[in-house]
């Protein structure tokens, strides 16, 4: 019985986490949002590699890597402030 009660709670927690991430991503500028959405498949499409994202945007893979790290740090900060 306790296990059955945990499932809905875990599901709600996961949905709340997803909502928090979506809100944080929405706060990024257009290019940052586009990079994160492509890298992590946030718009329902498949996740792309850094190289695939770089090719689509016409920039180097190493630059995508640096941008991605910076964007993730910004997202962590935004999420930490919301919690």
mmCIF file of N, CA and C in Angstrom, residues 42-80:
data_model
loop_
_atom_site.group_PDB
_atom_site.id
_atom_site.type_symbol
_atom_site.label_atom_id
_atom_site.label_comp_id
_atom_site.label_asym_id
_atom_site.label_seq_id
_atom_site.Cartn_x
_atom_site.Cartn_y
_atom_site.Cartn_z
ATOM 1 N N UNK A 42 13.916 19.095 -25.828
ATOM 2 C CA UNK A 42 12.838 19.638 -24.998
ATOM 3 C C UNK A 42 11.581 20.005 -25.768
ATOM 4 N N UNK A 43 11.650 20.019 -27.069
ATOM 5 C CA UNK A 43 10.465 20.367 -27.857
ATOM 6 C C UNK A 43 9.831 19.129 -28.481
ATOM 7 N N UNK A 44 10.162 17.972 -27.932
ATOM 8 C CA UNK A 44 9.577 16.733 -28.432
ATOM 9 C C UNK A 44 10.368 16.084 -29.550
ATOM 10 N N UNK A 45 11.401 16.737 -30.003
ATOM 11 C CA UNK A 45 12.258 16.148 -31.028
ATOM 12 C C UNK A 45 13.375 15.372 -30.352
ATOM 13 N N UNK A 46 14.132 14.637 -31.147
ATOM 14 C CA UNK A 46 15.227 13.858 -30.567
ATOM 15 C C UNK A 46 16.353 14.793 -30.110
ATOM 16 N N UNK A 47 17.117 14.327 -29.136
ATOM 17 C CA UNK A 47 18.270 15.080 -28.664
ATOM 18 C C UNK A 47 19.331 15.101 -29.754
ATOM 19 N N UNK A 48 19.961 16.242 -29.941
ATOM 20 C CA UNK A 48 21.033 16.356 -30.922
ATOM 21 C C UNK A 48 22.377 16.402 -30.210
ATOM 22 N N UNK A 49 23.409 15.927 -30.884
ATOM 23 C CA UNK A 49 24.756 16.024 -30.338
ATOM 24 C C UNK A 49 25.231 17.469 -30.447
ATOM 25 N N UNK A 50 26.299 17.769 -29.740
ATOM 26 C CA UNK A 50 26.870 19.110 -29.849
ATOM 27 C C UNK A 50 27.274 19.394 -31.289
ATOM 28 N N UNK A 51 27.817 18.398 -31.976
ATOM 29 C CA UNK A 51 28.228 18.585 -33.365
ATOM 30 C C UNK A 51 27.028 18.892 -34.256
ATOM 31 N N UNK A 52 25.920 18.174 -34.049
ATOM 32 C CA UNK A 52 24.717 18.424 -34.850
ATOM 33 C C UNK A 52 24.183 19.840 -34.619
ATOM 34 N N UNK A 53 24.175 20.267 -33.370
ATOM 35 C CA UNK A 53 23.713 21.620 -33.049
ATOM 36 C C UNK A 53 24.653 22.645 -33.687
ATOM 37 N N UNK A 54 25.955 22.408 -33.562
ATOM 38 C CA UNK A 54 26.940 23.321 -34.141
ATOM 39 C C UNK A 54 26.752 23.433 -35.651
ATOM 40 N N UNK A 55 26.551 22.304 -36.305
ATOM 41 C CA UNK A 55 26.351 22.317 -37.760
ATOM 42 C C UNK A 55 25.099 23.102 -38.136
ATOM 43 N N UNK A 56 24.017 22.909 -37.388
ATOM 44 C CA UNK A 56 22.776 23.625 -37.685
ATOM 45 C C UNK A 56 22.934 25.137 -37.514
ATOM 46 N N UNK A 57 23.735 25.539 -36.528
ATOM 47 C CA UNK A 57 23.902 26.963 -36.232
ATOM 48 C C UNK A 57 25.110 27.579 -36.933
ATOM 49 N N UNK A 58 25.914 26.743 -37.581
ATOM 50 C CA UNK A 58 27.068 27.254 -38.306
ATOM 51 C C UNK A 58 28.194 27.752 -37.409
ATOM 52 N N UNK A 59 28.345 27.119 -36.254
ATOM 53 C CA UNK A 59 29.433 27.475 -35.343
ATOM 54 C C UNK A 59 30.168 26.204 -34.934
ATOM 55 N N UNK A 60 31.275 26.353 -34.226
ATOM 56 C CA UNK A 60 32.089 25.180 -33.889
ATOM 57 C C UNK A 60 31.477 24.388 -32.732
ATOM 58 N N UNK A 61 31.824 23.113 -32.692
ATOM 59 C CA UNK A 61 31.362 22.240 -31.622
ATOM 60 C C UNK A 61 31.932 22.699 -30.277
ATOM 61 N N UNK A 62 33.161 23.150 -30.267
ATOM 62 C CA UNK A 62 33.760 23.602 -29.005
ATOM 63 C C UNK A 62 33.028 24.844 -28.471
ATOM 64 N N UNK A 63 32.561 25.702 -29.376
ATOM 65 C CA UNK A 63 31.803 26.878 -28.941
ATOM 66 C C UNK A 63 30.454 26.451 -28.354
ATOM 67 N N UNK A 64 29.805 25.471 -28.988
ATOM 68 C CA UNK A 64 28.540 24.940 -28.447
ATOM 69 C C UNK A 64 28.783 24.373 -27.050
ATOM 70 N N UNK A 65 29.883 23.672 -26.877
ATOM 71 C CA UNK A 65 30.203 23.100 -25.569
ATOM 72 C C UNK A 65 30.327 24.186 -24.509
ATOM 73 N N UNK A 66 31.052 25.252 -24.830
ATOM 74 C CA UNK A 66 31.207 26.365 -23.880
ATOM 75 C C UNK A 66 29.878 27.043 -23.598
ATOM 76 N N UNK A 67 29.089 27.280 -24.651
ATOM 77 C CA UNK A 67 27.773 27.905 -24.463
ATOM 78 C C UNK A 67 26.872 27.036 -23.604
ATOM 79 N N UNK A 68 26.868 25.742 -23.897
ATOM 80 C CA UNK A 68 26.009 24.817 -23.153
ATOM 81 C C UNK A 68 26.347 24.846 -21.664
ATOM 82 N N UNK A 69 27.619 24.820 -21.337
ATOM 83 C CA UNK A 69 28.029 24.874 -19.927
ATOM 84 C C UNK A 69 27.547 26.159 -19.267
ATOM 85 N N UNK A 70 27.713 27.274 -19.962
ATOM 86 C CA UNK A 70 27.287 28.571 -19.430
ATOM 87 C C UNK A 70 25.764 28.614 -19.242
ATOM 88 N N UNK A 71 25.044 28.091 -20.225
ATOM 89 C CA UNK A 71 23.579 28.094 -20.162
ATOM 90 C C UNK A 71 23.091 27.230 -19.010
ATOM 91 N N UNK A 72 23.701 26.069 -18.835
ATOM 92 C CA UNK A 72 23.290 25.166 -17.749
ATOM 93 C C UNK A 72 23.534 25.821 -16.396
ATOM 94 N N UNK A 73 24.646 26.523 -16.258
ATOM 95 C CA UNK A 73 24.901 27.242 -15.006
ATOM 96 C C UNK A 73 23.831 28.309 -14.759
ATOM 97 N N UNK A 74 23.439 29.021 -15.809
ATOM 98 C CA UNK A 74 22.366 30.022 -15.669
ATOM 99 C C UNK A 74 21.061 29.358 -15.245
ATOM 100 N N UNK A 75 20.740 28.215 -15.875
ATOM 101 C CA UNK A 75 19.517 27.499 -15.526
ATOM 102 C C UNK A 75 19.546 27.045 -14.072
ATOM 103 N N UNK A 76 20.682 26.522 -13.632
ATOM 104 C CA UNK A 76 20.803 26.097 -12.231
ATOM 105 C C UNK A 76 20.542 27.264 -11.288
ATOM 106 N N UNK A 77 21.107 28.413 -11.621
ATOM 107 C CA UNK A 77 20.894 29.593 -10.791
ATOM 108 C C UNK A 77 19.437 30.018 -10.753
ATOM 109 N N UNK A 78 18.789 30.010 -11.920
ATOM 110 C CA UNK A 78 17.373 30.388 -11.987
ATOM 111 C C UNK A 78 16.507 29.412 -11.190
ATOM 112 N N UNK A 79 16.807 28.140 -11.322
ATOM 113 C CA UNK A 79 16.019 27.123 -10.616
ATOM 114 C C UNK A 79 16.248 27.219 -9.119
ATOM 115 N N UNK A 80 17.493 27.444 -8.713
ATOM 116 C CA UNK A 80 17.789 27.568 -7.283
ATOM 117 C C UNK A 80 17.045 28.737 -6.654
#
